[in-house]
Amino acid sequence: MKIGILALQGDVAEHAQMIRICGSEPVLVKHVSDLDGLAGIIIPGGESTTLGDLIGVYGFDEAIRKKHENGMGIFGTCAGMILLARKLNNGTNNQPRLGLLDVKVSRNAFGRQKESFECELPILPLDIPAFPAVFIRAPLVESVGPGVEILASLNGQPVLVRSERILAGAFHPELTGDTRVHRYFIDRVCG
Amino acid sequence: METKVGTDTVKRGLAQMLKGGVIMDVTTPEQAKIAEDAGAVAVMALERVPADIRAQGGVARMADPSIVKKIMEAVTIPVMAKARIGHFAEAQILESLGVDYIDESEVLTPADEAHHINKRAFKVPFVCGARDLGEALRRIGEGAAMIRTKGEAGTGNVVEAVRHMRAIMGEMRKLRNMPEEELMAESKKLGAPYDLVKWVAEKGCLPVVNFAAGGIATPADASLMMQLGADGIFVGSGIFKSSDPAQRARAIVLATAHYNDPKILADTSSGLGEPMPGLDVAKLPEKELLSVRGW
């Protein structure tokens, strides 16, 4: 199975390595034509303003939307989650993005880098009692629309959500060497 | 829930998120906004860009905290700031302001001619310059969570950044092919901690992200450094000393994202106006070189 990683900016190589360990084929997506034949695409961690901008410049917004309508799964981590959100707060709602997931997301919700942290996060619907979750200048989901399933929460606020063929997380499973969330994306969201 | 802050994973992780991106030197909130709008992944808040530090001389110090704060308020992307080599009090002040990264930088006048900052004593991550692998691994040994080439800042001349990137990549290739019994002697030769030398020999890369910095002035310069193995780009004087900063900033962002696509590079390099004036590094007297600072 081919899983793309949007390779315009961010921690692309880390995601590609996780996909490889899971036994799937990672494809670095630099051009819209690279989307052909993908079962899923990962929007990596990075700077959401930079990524959103480059997505618009090269027409990835329309192209990803179309492929998604035809069944391509999408997994957004951190910046990727921000780009998938339909609504953003903190006065950043006009930031260009994909907007395919019915959630409201708050950017830099925990503060600046010195507040970035690691914790053991339970993801019970995936039968994971403790996942090594890394939050870096991370966003939080403030509210979810109908049909959005909350897979994990931190202090009562969602940090991993799913809506049909979209998975979005505020943390970085690609930084840990623990492939369980990536496997869930490949097997259960794209599969 | 128990949370851990300031871990190596969290410190190095932010640099990993900046990969494939451009970090730009800015001296005002207005410049920071121009950088953010052009697609910068972070900004470096400064009082003077390196070209002006070079021209004006004197002691270059940490920026006035009020400037750093105003820049932090102006943008949503990470804000970095520079402390002098060895000046841990400046670093403590910058950490208290909440900057996202500290650059312990040779561009400022060193405060200690023997020792760098113990970067493990901080929750905020540090980036440090390096000319070769030994210097990079010494800084990582002290706790640096990100490395950049030193290049020769404020010259608009990429030659030193190329020299430093080739040195680092070449020495890593050499280590990769070395039998284990030779690693201790190599560690002594490099002046680098043995455990880090062994790590690089096994993995073939640095344990932290490595950006290019020092003299990058054009989209082609950015592409060159990325193709030589840089994970991303710092542009100092190159943007706001050029004739059209917004357009040049944009072009360098696009060139970094598409560094191996000459058609896009030709397009982004067109009609940018005048780049910053350059300096021939070979003609600079040794005492004016910034890259030799650091030990």
PDB file of N, CA and C in Angstrom, chain A residues 10-44:
ATOM      1  N   GLY A  10       8.525  20.384   6.896  1.00  0.00           N
ATOM      2  CA  GLY A  10       8.157  19.686   8.125  1.00  0.00           C
ATOM      3  C   GLY A  10       8.899  18.369   8.315  1.00  0.00           C
ATOM      4  N   ASP A  11       8.433  17.561   9.286  1.00  0.00           N
ATOM      5  CA  ASP A  11       9.179  16.337   9.619  1.00  0.00           C
ATOM      6  C   ASP A  11       8.710  15.166   8.744  1.00  0.00           C
ATOM      7  N   VAL A  12       9.035  15.302   7.466  1.00  0.00           N
ATOM      8  CA  VAL A  12       8.618  14.359   6.424  1.00  0.00           C
ATOM      9  C   VAL A  12       9.342  13.014   6.573  1.00  0.00           C
ATOM     10  N   ALA A  13      10.668  13.061   6.762  1.00  0.00           N
ATOM     11  CA  ALA A  13      11.474  11.835   6.819  1.00  0.00           C
ATOM     12  C   ALA A  13      11.046  10.946   7.989  1.00  0.00           C
ATOM     13  N   GLU A  14      10.677  11.556   9.108  1.00  0.00           N
ATOM     14  CA  GLU A  14      10.261  10.791  10.289  1.00  0.00           C
ATOM     15  C   GLU A  14       8.997   9.993   9.986  1.00  0.00           C
ATOM     16  N   HIS A  15       8.030  10.628   9.310  1.00  0.00           N
ATOM     17  CA  HIS A  15       6.804   9.908   8.934  1.00  0.00           C
ATOM     18  C   HIS A  15       7.115   8.809   7.915  1.00  0.00           C
ATOM     19  N   ALA A  16       7.980   9.101   6.953  1.00  0.00           N
ATOM     20  CA  ALA A  16       8.311   8.121   5.920  1.00  0.00           C
ATOM     21  C   ALA A  16       8.912   6.868   6.566  1.00  0.00           C
ATOM     22  N   GLN A  17       9.766   7.081   7.571  1.00  0.00           N
ATOM     23  CA  GLN A  17      10.388   5.972   8.279  1.00  0.00           C
ATOM     24  C   GLN A  17       9.340   5.115   8.995  1.00  0.00           C
ATOM     25  N   MET A  18       8.350   5.758   9.620  1.00  0.00           N
ATOM     26  CA  MET A  18       7.289   5.012  10.315  1.00  0.00           C
ATOM     27  C   MET A  18       6.488   4.168   9.320  1.00  0.00           C
ATOM     28  N   ILE A  19       6.195   4.738   8.161  1.00  0.00           N
ATOM     29  CA  ILE A  19       5.427   4.019   7.144  1.00  0.00           C
ATOM     30  C   ILE A  19       6.220   2.796   6.664  1.00  0.00           C
ATOM     31  N   ARG A  20       7.527   2.991   6.495  1.00  0.00           N
ATOM     32  CA  ARG A  20       8.406   1.895   6.072  1.00  0.00           C
ATOM     33  C   ARG A  20       8.391   0.765   7.105  1.00  0.00           C
ATOM     34  N   ILE A  21       8.518   1.138   8.386  1.00  0.00           N
ATOM     35  CA  ILE A  21       8.523   0.118   9.449  1.00  0.00           C
ATOM     36  C   ILE A  21       7.199  -0.645   9.454  1.00  0.00           C
ATOM     37  N   CYS A  22       6.109   0.050   9.128  1.00  0.00           N
ATOM     38  CA  CYS A  22       4.787  -0.593   9.092  1.00  0.00           C
ATOM     39  C   CYS A  22       4.627  -1.511   7.880  1.00  0.00           C
ATOM     40  N   GLY A  23       5.610  -1.527   6.983  1.00  0.00           N
ATOM     41  CA  GLY A  23       5.545  -2.411   5.822  1.00  0.00           C
ATOM     42  C   GLY A  23       4.830  -1.823   4.618  1.00  0.00           C
ATOM     43  N   SER A  24       4.516  -0.524   4.684  1.00  0.00           N
ATOM     44  CA  SER A  24       3.920   0.127   3.516  1.00  0.00           C
ATOM     45  C   SER A  24       4.985   0.940   2.792  1.00  0.00           C
ATOM     46  N   GLU A  25       4.617   1.453   1.611  1.00  0.00           N
ATOM     47  CA  GLU A  25       5.586   2.193   0.811  1.00  0.00           C
ATOM     48  C   GLU A  25       5.355   3.700   0.968  1.00  0.00           C
ATOM     49  N   PRO A  26       6.334   4.435   1.537  1.00  0.00           N
ATOM     50  CA  PRO A  26       6.146   5.892   1.644  1.00  0.00           C
ATOM     51  C   PRO A  26       6.436   6.598   0.312  1.00  0.00           C
ATOM     52  N   VAL A  27       5.631   7.579  -0.013  1.00  0.00           N
ATOM     53  CA  VAL A  27       5.824   8.364  -1.245  1.00  0.00           C
ATOM     54  C   VAL A  27       5.921   9.844  -0.845  1.00  0.00           C
ATOM     55  N   LEU A  28       7.043  10.496  -1.192  1.00  0.00           N
ATOM     56  CA  LEU A  28       7.172  11.917  -0.863  1.00  0.00           C
ATOM     57  C   LEU A  28       6.399  12.731  -1.896  1.00  0.00           C
ATOM     58  N   VAL A  29       5.406  13.466  -1.433  1.00  0.00           N
ATOM     59  CA  VAL A  29       4.512  14.194  -2.335  1.00  0.00           C
ATOM     60  C   VAL A  29       4.987  15.643  -2.454  1.00  0.00           C
ATOM     61  N   LYS A  30       5.595  15.960  -3.611  1.00  0.00           N
ATOM     62  CA  LYS A  30       6.078  17.325  -3.852  1.00  0.00           C
ATOM     63  C   LYS A  30       5.232  18.020  -4.898  1.00  0.00           C
ATOM     64  N   HIS A  31       4.581  17.223  -5.746  1.00  0.00           N
ATOM     65  CA  HIS A  31       3.746  17.777  -6.814  1.00  0.00           C
ATOM     66  C   HIS A  31       2.376  17.124  -6.748  1.00  0.00           C
ATOM     67  N   VAL A  32       1.363  17.832  -7.271  1.00  0.00           N
ATOM     68  CA  VAL A  32      -0.001  17.320  -7.245  1.00  0.00           C
ATOM     69  C   VAL A  32      -0.076  15.940  -7.913  1.00  0.00           C
ATOM     70  N   SER A  33       0.733  15.747  -8.967  1.00  0.00           N
ATOM     71  CA  SER A  33       0.687  14.467  -9.686  1.00  0.00           C
ATOM     72  C   SER A  33       1.169  13.296  -8.824  1.00  0.00           C
ATOM     73  N   ASP A  34       1.936  13.604  -7.749  1.00  0.00           N
ATOM     74  CA  ASP A  34       2.411  12.538  -6.859  1.00  0.00           C
ATOM     75  C   ASP A  34       1.277  11.915  -6.049  1.00  0.00           C
ATOM     76  N   LEU A  35       0.086  12.545  -6.063  1.00  0.00           N
ATOM     77  CA  LEU A  35      -1.038  12.028  -5.274  1.00  0.00           C
ATOM     78  C   LEU A  35      -1.675  10.795  -5.919  1.00  0.00           C
ATOM     79  N   ASP A  36      -1.396  10.569  -7.196  1.00  0.00           N
ATOM     80  CA  ASP A  36      -2.033   9.449  -7.900  1.00  0.00           C
ATOM     81  C   ASP A  36      -1.644   8.107  -7.282  1.00  0.00           C
ATOM     82  N   GLY A  37      -2.643   7.281  -7.029  1.00  0.00           N
ATOM     83  CA  GLY A  37      -2.391   5.918  -6.560  1.00  0.00           C
ATOM     84  C   GLY A  37      -2.119   5.789  -5.071  1.00  0.00           C
ATOM     85  N   LEU A  38      -2.340   6.852  -4.306  1.00  0.00           N
ATOM     86  CA  LEU A  38      -2.090   6.775  -2.866  1.00  0.00           C
ATOM     87  C   LEU A  38      -3.338   6.295  -2.132  1.00  0.00           C
ATOM     88  N   ALA A  39      -3.128   5.363  -1.146  1.00  0.00           N
ATOM     89  CA  ALA A  39      -4.251   4.949  -0.291  1.00  0.00           C
ATOM     90  C   ALA A  39      -4.492   5.988   0.790  1.00  0.00           C
ATOM     91  N   GLY A  40      -3.443   6.714   1.141  1.00  0.00           N
ATOM     92  CA  GLY A  40      -3.583   7.726   2.180  1.00  0.00           C
ATOM     93  C   GLY A  40      -2.472   8.749   2.069  1.00  0.00           C
ATOM     94  N   ILE A  41      -2.687   9.896   2.735  1.00  0.00           N
ATOM     95  CA  ILE A  41      -1.627  10.915   2.767  1.00  0.00           C
ATOM     96  C   ILE A  41      -1.491  11.447   4.186  1.00  0.00           C
ATOM     97  N   ILE A  42      -0.240  11.719   4.575  1.00  0.00           N
ATOM     98  CA  ILE A  42       0.036  12.307   5.885  1.00  0.00           C
ATOM     99  C   ILE A  42       0.418  13.767   5.695  1.00  0.00           C
ATOM    100  N   ILE A  43      -0.259  14.642   6.439  1.00  0.00           N
ATOM    101  CA  ILE A  43       0.170  16.047   6.485  1.00  0.00           C
ATOM    102  C   ILE A  43       1.021  16.142   7.752  1.00  0.00           C
ATOM    103  N   PRO A  44       2.338  16.358   7.601  1.00  0.00           N
ATOM    104  CA  PRO A  44       3.244  16.187   8.740  1.00  0.00           C
ATOM    105  C   PRO A  44       3.213  17.363   9.718  1.00  0.00           C
TER     106      PRO A  44
END
